CSV table of C-alpha atoms and ligand atoms in Angstrom, one decimal:
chain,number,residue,atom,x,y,z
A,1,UNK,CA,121.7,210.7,184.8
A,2,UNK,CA,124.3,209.2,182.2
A,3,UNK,CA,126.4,210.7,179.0
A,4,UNK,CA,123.6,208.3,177.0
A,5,UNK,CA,120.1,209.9,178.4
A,6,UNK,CA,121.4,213.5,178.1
A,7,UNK,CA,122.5,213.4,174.6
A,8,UNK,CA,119.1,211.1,173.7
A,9,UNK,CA,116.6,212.2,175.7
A,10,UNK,CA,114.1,211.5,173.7
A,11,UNK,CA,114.1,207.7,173.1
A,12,UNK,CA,112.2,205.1,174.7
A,13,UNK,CA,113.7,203.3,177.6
A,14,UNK,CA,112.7,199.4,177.9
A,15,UNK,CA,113.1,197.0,180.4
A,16,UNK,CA,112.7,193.2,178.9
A,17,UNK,CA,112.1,190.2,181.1
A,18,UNK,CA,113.5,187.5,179.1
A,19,UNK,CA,115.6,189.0,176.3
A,20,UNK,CA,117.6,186.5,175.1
A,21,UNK,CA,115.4,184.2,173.2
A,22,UNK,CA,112.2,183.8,171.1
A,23,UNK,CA,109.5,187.1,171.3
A,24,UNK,CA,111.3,189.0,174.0
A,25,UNK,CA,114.8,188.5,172.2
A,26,UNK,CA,112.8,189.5,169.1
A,27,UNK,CA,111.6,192.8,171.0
A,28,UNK,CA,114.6,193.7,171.9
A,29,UNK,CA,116.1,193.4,168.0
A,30,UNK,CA,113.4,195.6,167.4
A,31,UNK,CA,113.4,198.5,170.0
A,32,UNK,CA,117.1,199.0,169.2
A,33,UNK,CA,116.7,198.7,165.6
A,34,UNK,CA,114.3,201.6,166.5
A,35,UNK,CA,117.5,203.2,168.4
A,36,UNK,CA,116.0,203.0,171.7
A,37,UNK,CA,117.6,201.9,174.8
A,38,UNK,CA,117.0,198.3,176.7
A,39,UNK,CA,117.7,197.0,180.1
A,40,UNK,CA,117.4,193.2,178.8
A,41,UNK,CA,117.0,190.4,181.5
A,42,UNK,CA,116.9,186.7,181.5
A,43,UNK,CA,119.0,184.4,184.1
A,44,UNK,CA,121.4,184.4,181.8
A,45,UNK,CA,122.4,187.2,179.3
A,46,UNK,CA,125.8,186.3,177.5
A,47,UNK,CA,123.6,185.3,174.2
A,48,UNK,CA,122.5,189.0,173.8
A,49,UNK,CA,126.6,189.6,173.7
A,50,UNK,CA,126.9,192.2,170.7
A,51,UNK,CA,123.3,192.4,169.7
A,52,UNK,CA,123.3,196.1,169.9
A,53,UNK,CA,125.7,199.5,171.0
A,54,UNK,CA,126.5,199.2,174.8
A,55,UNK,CA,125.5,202.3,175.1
A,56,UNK,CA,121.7,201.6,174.3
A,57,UNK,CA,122.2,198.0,175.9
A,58,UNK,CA,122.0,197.1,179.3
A,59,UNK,CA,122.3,193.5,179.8
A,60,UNK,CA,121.7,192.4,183.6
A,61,UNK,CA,121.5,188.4,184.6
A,62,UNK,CA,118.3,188.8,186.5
A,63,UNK,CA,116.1,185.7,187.9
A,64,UNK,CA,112.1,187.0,188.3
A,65,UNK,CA,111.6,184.1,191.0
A,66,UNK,CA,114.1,186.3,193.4
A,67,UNK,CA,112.6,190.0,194.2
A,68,UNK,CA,116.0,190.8,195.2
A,69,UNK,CA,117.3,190.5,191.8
A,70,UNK,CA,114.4,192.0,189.8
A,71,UNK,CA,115.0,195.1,192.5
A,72,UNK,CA,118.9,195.4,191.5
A,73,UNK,CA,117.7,194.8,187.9
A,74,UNK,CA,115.3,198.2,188.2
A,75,UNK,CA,117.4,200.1,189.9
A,76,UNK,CA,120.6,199.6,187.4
A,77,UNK,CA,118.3,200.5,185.0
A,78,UNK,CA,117.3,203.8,186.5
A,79,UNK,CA,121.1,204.5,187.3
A,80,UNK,CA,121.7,204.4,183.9
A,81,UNK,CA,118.9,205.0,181.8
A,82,UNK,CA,117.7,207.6,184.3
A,83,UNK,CA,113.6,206.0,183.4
A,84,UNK,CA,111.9,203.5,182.3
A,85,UNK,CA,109.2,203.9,179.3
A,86,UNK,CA,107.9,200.8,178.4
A,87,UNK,CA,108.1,197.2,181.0
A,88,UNK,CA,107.6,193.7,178.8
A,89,UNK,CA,107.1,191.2,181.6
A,90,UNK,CA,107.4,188.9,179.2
A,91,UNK,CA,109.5,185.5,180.8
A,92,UNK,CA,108.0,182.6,181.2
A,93,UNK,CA,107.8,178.7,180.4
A,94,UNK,CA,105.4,176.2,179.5
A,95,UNK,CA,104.0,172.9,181.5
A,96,UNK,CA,102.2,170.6,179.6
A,97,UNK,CA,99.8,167.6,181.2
A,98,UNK,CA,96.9,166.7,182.5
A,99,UNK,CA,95.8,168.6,185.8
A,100,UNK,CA,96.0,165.3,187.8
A,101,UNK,CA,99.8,164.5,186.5
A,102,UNK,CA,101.0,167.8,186.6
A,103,UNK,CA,103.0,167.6,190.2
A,104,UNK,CA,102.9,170.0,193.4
A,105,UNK,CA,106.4,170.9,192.6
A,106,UNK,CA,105.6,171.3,189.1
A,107,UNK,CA,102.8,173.3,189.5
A,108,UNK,CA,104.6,176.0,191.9
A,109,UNK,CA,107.4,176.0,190.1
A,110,UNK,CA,105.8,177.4,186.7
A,111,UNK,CA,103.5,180.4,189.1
A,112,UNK,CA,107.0,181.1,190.8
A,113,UNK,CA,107.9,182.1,187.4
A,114,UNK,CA,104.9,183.1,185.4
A,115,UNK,CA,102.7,184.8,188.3
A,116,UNK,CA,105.3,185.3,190.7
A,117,UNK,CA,108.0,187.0,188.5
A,118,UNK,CA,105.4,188.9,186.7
A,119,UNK,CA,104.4,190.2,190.5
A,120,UNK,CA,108.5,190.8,191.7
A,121,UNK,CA,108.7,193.0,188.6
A,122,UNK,CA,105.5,194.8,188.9
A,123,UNK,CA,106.2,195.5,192.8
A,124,UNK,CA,109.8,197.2,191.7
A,125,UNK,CA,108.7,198.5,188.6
A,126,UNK,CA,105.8,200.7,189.5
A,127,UNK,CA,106.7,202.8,191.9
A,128,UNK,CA,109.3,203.9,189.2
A,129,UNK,CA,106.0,204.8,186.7
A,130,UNK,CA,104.4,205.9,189.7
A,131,UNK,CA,107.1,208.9,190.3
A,132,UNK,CA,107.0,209.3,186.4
A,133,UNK,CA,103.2,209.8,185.9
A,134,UNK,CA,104.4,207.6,182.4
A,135,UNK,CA,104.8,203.8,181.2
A,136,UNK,CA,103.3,201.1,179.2
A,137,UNK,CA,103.3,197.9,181.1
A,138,UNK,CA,103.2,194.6,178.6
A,139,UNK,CA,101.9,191.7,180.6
A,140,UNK,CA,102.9,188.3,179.3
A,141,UNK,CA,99.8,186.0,178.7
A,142,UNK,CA,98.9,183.7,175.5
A,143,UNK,CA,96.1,182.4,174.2
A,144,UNK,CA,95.5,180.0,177.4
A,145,UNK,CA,95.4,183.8,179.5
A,146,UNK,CA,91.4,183.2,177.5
A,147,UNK,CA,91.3,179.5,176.9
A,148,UNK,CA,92.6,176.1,177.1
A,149,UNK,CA,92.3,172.6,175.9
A,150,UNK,CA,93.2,169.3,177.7
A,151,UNK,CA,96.9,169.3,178.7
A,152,UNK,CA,97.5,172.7,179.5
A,153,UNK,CA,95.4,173.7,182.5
A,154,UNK,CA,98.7,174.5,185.0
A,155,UNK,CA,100.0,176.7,182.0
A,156,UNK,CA,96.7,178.9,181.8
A,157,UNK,CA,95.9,179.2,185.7
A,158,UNK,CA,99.1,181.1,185.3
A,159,UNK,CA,97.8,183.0,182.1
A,160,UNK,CA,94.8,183.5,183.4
A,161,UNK,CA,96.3,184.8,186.8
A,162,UNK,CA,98.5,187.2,184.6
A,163,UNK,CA,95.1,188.6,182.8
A,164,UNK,CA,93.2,188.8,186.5
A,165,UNK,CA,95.8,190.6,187.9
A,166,UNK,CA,96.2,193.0,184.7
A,167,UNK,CA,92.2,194.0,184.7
A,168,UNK,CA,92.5,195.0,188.1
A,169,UNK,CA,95.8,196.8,187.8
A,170,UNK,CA,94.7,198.7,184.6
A,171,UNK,CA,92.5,201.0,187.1
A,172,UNK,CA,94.5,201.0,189.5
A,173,UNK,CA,97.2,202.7,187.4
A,174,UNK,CA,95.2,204.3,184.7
A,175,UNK,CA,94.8,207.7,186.6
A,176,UNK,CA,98.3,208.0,187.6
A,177,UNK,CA,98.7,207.8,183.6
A,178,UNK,CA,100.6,204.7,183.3
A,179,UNK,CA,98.8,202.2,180.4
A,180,UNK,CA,98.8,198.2,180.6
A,181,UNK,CA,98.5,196.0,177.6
A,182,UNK,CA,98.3,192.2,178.0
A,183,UNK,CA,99.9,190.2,175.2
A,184,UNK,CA,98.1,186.9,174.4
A,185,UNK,CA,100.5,185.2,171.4
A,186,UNK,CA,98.9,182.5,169.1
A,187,UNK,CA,102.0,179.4,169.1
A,188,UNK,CA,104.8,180.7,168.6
A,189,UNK,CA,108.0,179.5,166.8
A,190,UNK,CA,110.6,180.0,170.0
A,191,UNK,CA,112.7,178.1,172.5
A,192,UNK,CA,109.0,177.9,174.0
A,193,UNK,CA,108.4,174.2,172.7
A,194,UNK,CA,111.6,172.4,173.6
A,195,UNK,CA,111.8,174.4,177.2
A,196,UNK,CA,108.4,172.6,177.9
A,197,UNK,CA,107.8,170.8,181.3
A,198,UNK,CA,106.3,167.5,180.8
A,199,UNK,CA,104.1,165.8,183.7
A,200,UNK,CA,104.6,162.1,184.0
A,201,UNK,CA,102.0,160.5,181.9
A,202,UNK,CA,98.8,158.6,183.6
A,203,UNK,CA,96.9,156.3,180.9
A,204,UNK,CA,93.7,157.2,181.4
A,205,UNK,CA,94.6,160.5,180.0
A,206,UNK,CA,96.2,158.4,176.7
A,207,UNK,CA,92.3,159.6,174.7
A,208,UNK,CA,92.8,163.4,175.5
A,209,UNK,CA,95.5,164.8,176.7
A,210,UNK,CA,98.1,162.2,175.1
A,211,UNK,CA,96.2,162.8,171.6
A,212,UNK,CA,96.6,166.9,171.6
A,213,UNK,CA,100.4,165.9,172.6
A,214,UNK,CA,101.2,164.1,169.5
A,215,UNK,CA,99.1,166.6,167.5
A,216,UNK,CA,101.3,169.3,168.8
A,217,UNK,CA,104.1,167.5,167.9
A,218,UNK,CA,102.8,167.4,164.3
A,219,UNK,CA,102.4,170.2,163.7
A,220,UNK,CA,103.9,171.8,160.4
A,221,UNK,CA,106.3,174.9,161.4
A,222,UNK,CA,103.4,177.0,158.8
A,223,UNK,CA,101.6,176.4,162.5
A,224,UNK,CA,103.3,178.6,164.5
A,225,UNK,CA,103.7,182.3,164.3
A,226,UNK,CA,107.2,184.2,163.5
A,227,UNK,CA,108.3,185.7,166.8
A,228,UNK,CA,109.4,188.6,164.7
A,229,UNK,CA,105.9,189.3,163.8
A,230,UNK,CA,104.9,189.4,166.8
A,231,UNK,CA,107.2,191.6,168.2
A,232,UNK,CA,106.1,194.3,165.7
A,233,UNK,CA,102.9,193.7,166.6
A,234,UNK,CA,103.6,194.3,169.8
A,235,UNK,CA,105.2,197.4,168.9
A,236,UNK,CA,102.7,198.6,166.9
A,237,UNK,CA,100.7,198.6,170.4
A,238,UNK,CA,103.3,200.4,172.4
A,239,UNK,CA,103.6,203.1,169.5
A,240,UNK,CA,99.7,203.8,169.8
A,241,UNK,CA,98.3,206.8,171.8
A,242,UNK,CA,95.3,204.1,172.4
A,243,UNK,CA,97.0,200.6,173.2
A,244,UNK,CA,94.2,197.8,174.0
A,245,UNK,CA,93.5,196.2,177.3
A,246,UNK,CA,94.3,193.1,175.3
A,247,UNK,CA,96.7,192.5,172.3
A,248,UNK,CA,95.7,189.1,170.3
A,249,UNK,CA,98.8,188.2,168.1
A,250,UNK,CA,98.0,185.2,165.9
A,251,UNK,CA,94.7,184.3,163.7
A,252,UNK,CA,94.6,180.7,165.5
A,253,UNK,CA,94.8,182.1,169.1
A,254,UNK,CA,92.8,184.7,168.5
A,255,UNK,CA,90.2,182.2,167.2
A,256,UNK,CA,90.3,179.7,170.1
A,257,UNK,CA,90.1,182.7,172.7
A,258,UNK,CA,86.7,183.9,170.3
A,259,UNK,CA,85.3,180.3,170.6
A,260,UNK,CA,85.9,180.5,174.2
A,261,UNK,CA,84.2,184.1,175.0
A,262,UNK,CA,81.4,182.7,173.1
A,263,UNK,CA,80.7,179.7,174.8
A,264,UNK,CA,81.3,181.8,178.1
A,265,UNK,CA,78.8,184.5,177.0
A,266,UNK,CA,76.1,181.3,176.0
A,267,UNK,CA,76.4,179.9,179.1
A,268,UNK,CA,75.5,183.4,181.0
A,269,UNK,CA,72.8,183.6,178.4
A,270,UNK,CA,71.3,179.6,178.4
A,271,UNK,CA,71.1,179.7,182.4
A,272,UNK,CA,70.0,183.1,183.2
A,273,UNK,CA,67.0,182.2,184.7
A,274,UNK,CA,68.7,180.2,187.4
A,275,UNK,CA,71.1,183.1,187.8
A,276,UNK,CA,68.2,186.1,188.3
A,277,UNK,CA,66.3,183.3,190.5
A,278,UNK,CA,68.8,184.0,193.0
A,279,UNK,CA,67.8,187.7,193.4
A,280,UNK,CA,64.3,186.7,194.3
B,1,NAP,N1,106.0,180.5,172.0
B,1,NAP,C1,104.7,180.4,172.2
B,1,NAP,O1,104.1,179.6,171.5
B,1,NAP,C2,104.0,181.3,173.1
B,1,NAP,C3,102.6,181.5,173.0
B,1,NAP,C4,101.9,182.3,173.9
B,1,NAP,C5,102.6,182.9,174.9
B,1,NAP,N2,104.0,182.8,175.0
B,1,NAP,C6,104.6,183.5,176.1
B,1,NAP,O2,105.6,184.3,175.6
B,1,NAP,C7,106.6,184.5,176.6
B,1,NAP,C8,108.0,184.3,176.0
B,1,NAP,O3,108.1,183.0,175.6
B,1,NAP,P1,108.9,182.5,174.3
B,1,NAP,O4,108.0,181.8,173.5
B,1,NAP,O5,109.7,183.6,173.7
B,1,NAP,O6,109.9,181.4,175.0
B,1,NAP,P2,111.5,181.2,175.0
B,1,NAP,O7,112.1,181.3,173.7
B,1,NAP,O8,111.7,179.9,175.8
B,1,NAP,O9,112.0,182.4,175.9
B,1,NAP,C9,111.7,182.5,177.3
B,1,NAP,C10,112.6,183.6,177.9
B,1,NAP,O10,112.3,183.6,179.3
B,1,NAP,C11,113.5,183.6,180.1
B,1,NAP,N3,113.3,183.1,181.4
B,1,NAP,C12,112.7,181.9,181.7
B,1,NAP,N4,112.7,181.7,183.1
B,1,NAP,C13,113.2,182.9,183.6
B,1,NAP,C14,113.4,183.3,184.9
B,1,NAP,N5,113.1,182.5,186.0
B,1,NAP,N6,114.0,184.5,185.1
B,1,NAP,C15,114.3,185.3,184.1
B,1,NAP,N7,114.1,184.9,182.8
B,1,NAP,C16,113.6,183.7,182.6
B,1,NAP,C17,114.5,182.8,179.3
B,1,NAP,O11,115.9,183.1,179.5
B,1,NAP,P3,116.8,182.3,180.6
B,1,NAP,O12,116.5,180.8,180.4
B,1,NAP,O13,118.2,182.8,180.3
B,1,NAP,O14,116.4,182.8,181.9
B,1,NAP,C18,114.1,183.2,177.9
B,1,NAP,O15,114.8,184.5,177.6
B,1,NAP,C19,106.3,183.5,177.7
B,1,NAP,O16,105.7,184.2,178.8
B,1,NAP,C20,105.3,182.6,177.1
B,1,NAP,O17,104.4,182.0,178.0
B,1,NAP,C21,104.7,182.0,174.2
């Protein structure tokens, strides 16, 4: 255990996937603005150069596609935070086109990242919490982990991979007393929008998915949320003795995910008959 744990025993330890810009740069302001400690990780970490004491700030170049690396990541931290409190698995990327032109390659590529990182860091990660009996595991979805429009369906089977796999991990780890919150932002103003994949565009997707892309475009910057903001409303879940299954952060997302649950629910409701008939 290091000089840094013994004299502050009592902070919160984070570990960050994808520190050095937008929310998770954001979170990481925050937590050592806070004076906590954070192991912050992104493929590249020279832009977090001098954002807080080294002591507190462990910066380690980390790729989530490569288990290898997210392993060394965990296990730096450990050396020399001696535990781990709170996990924000929060990297990722956007891909935006229509299902048909999103590519194979394009397709894997953002679940390497978005489903497949999320898993490397959970497989190194928990047994950590496990041996702790203690953590708060922050799973990185949106407001396509509950919804989705024309244009983003590769982007949400990710999200909605990230909430399937957090509803079943939440009882899975619940008794060994470690909590998991899953973070659905409303658009965000980040690096989010000019890091977007873009499929190759098929005209017969110029009506739909080509309309929501120049509408995006359009958008005022009033649109989008302040990253800061939602990095305080994520800690506002991670300082609560009762953190929810799912943190909405945004009025707009939180709106399309209600007009989605609703239609869900109507659709269980409007066909129920043919559902129970299968009983018979
Ligand atoms: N902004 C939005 O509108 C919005 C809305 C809902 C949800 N989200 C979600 O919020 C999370 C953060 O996104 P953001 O908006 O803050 O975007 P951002 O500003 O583009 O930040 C993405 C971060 O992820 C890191 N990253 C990307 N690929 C990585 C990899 N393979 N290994 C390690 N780190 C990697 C990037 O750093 P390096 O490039 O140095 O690796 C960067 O630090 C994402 O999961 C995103 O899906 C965003």
């Amino acid at each position: 255990m290091t000089n840094s744990i013994k004299r502050n025993s009592h902070q919160r330890v984070w570990l960050i996937t994808g520190a050095t810009s937008g929310i998770g740069r954001e979170l990481t302001k925050y937590a050592l603005a806070e004076g906590e400690a954070v192991a912050a990780l992104s493929r590249s970490t020279e832009a977090l150069a001098g954002l807080g004491p080294e002591d507190r700030l462990l910066r380690i170049d980390t790729d989530v596609r490569d288990a290898a690396s997210v392993q060394s990541a965990i296990d730096q931290t450990v050396a020399r935070f001696g535990h781990i409190d709170v996990v924000a698995n929060n990297a990722g990327y956007g891909l935006f086109g229509a299902v048909e032109e999103s590519t194979d390659a394009q397709a894997r590529a953002i679940f390497d990242t978005n489903v497949f990182g999320v898993l490397n860091v959970l497989r190194s990660v928990l047994p950590v919490l496990r041996g702790q009996r203690a953590g708060h595991i922050l799973q990185g979805s949106s407001l396509y982990g509950q919804s989705a429009h024309p244009g983003v369906g590769l982007l949400a089977a990710t999200k909605y991979a990230v909430e399937g796999i957090s509803d079943a991990l939440v009882g899975e780890v619940a008794p060994i007393g470690i909590k998991v919150t899953i973070v659905q932002p409303a658009p965000t103003a980040t690096a989010f929008l000019p890091n977007l994949d873009i499929a190759e565009a098929i005209t017969d997707y110029d009506q739909t998915v080509r309309e929501i892309q120049k509408a995006i475009a359009a958008l005022e910057a009033s649109a989008f949320s302040d990253a800061a903001r939602v990095a305080a409303g994520i800690r506002a879940a991670v300082a609560s003795e009762n953190p929810p299954l799912r943190l909405a952060l945004g009025t707009s997302g939180a709106n399309d995910m209600r007009v989605a649950l609703t239609s869900r629910l109507a659709d269980l409701d409007t066909w129920s008959s043919v559902t129970d008939a299968v009983d018979a």
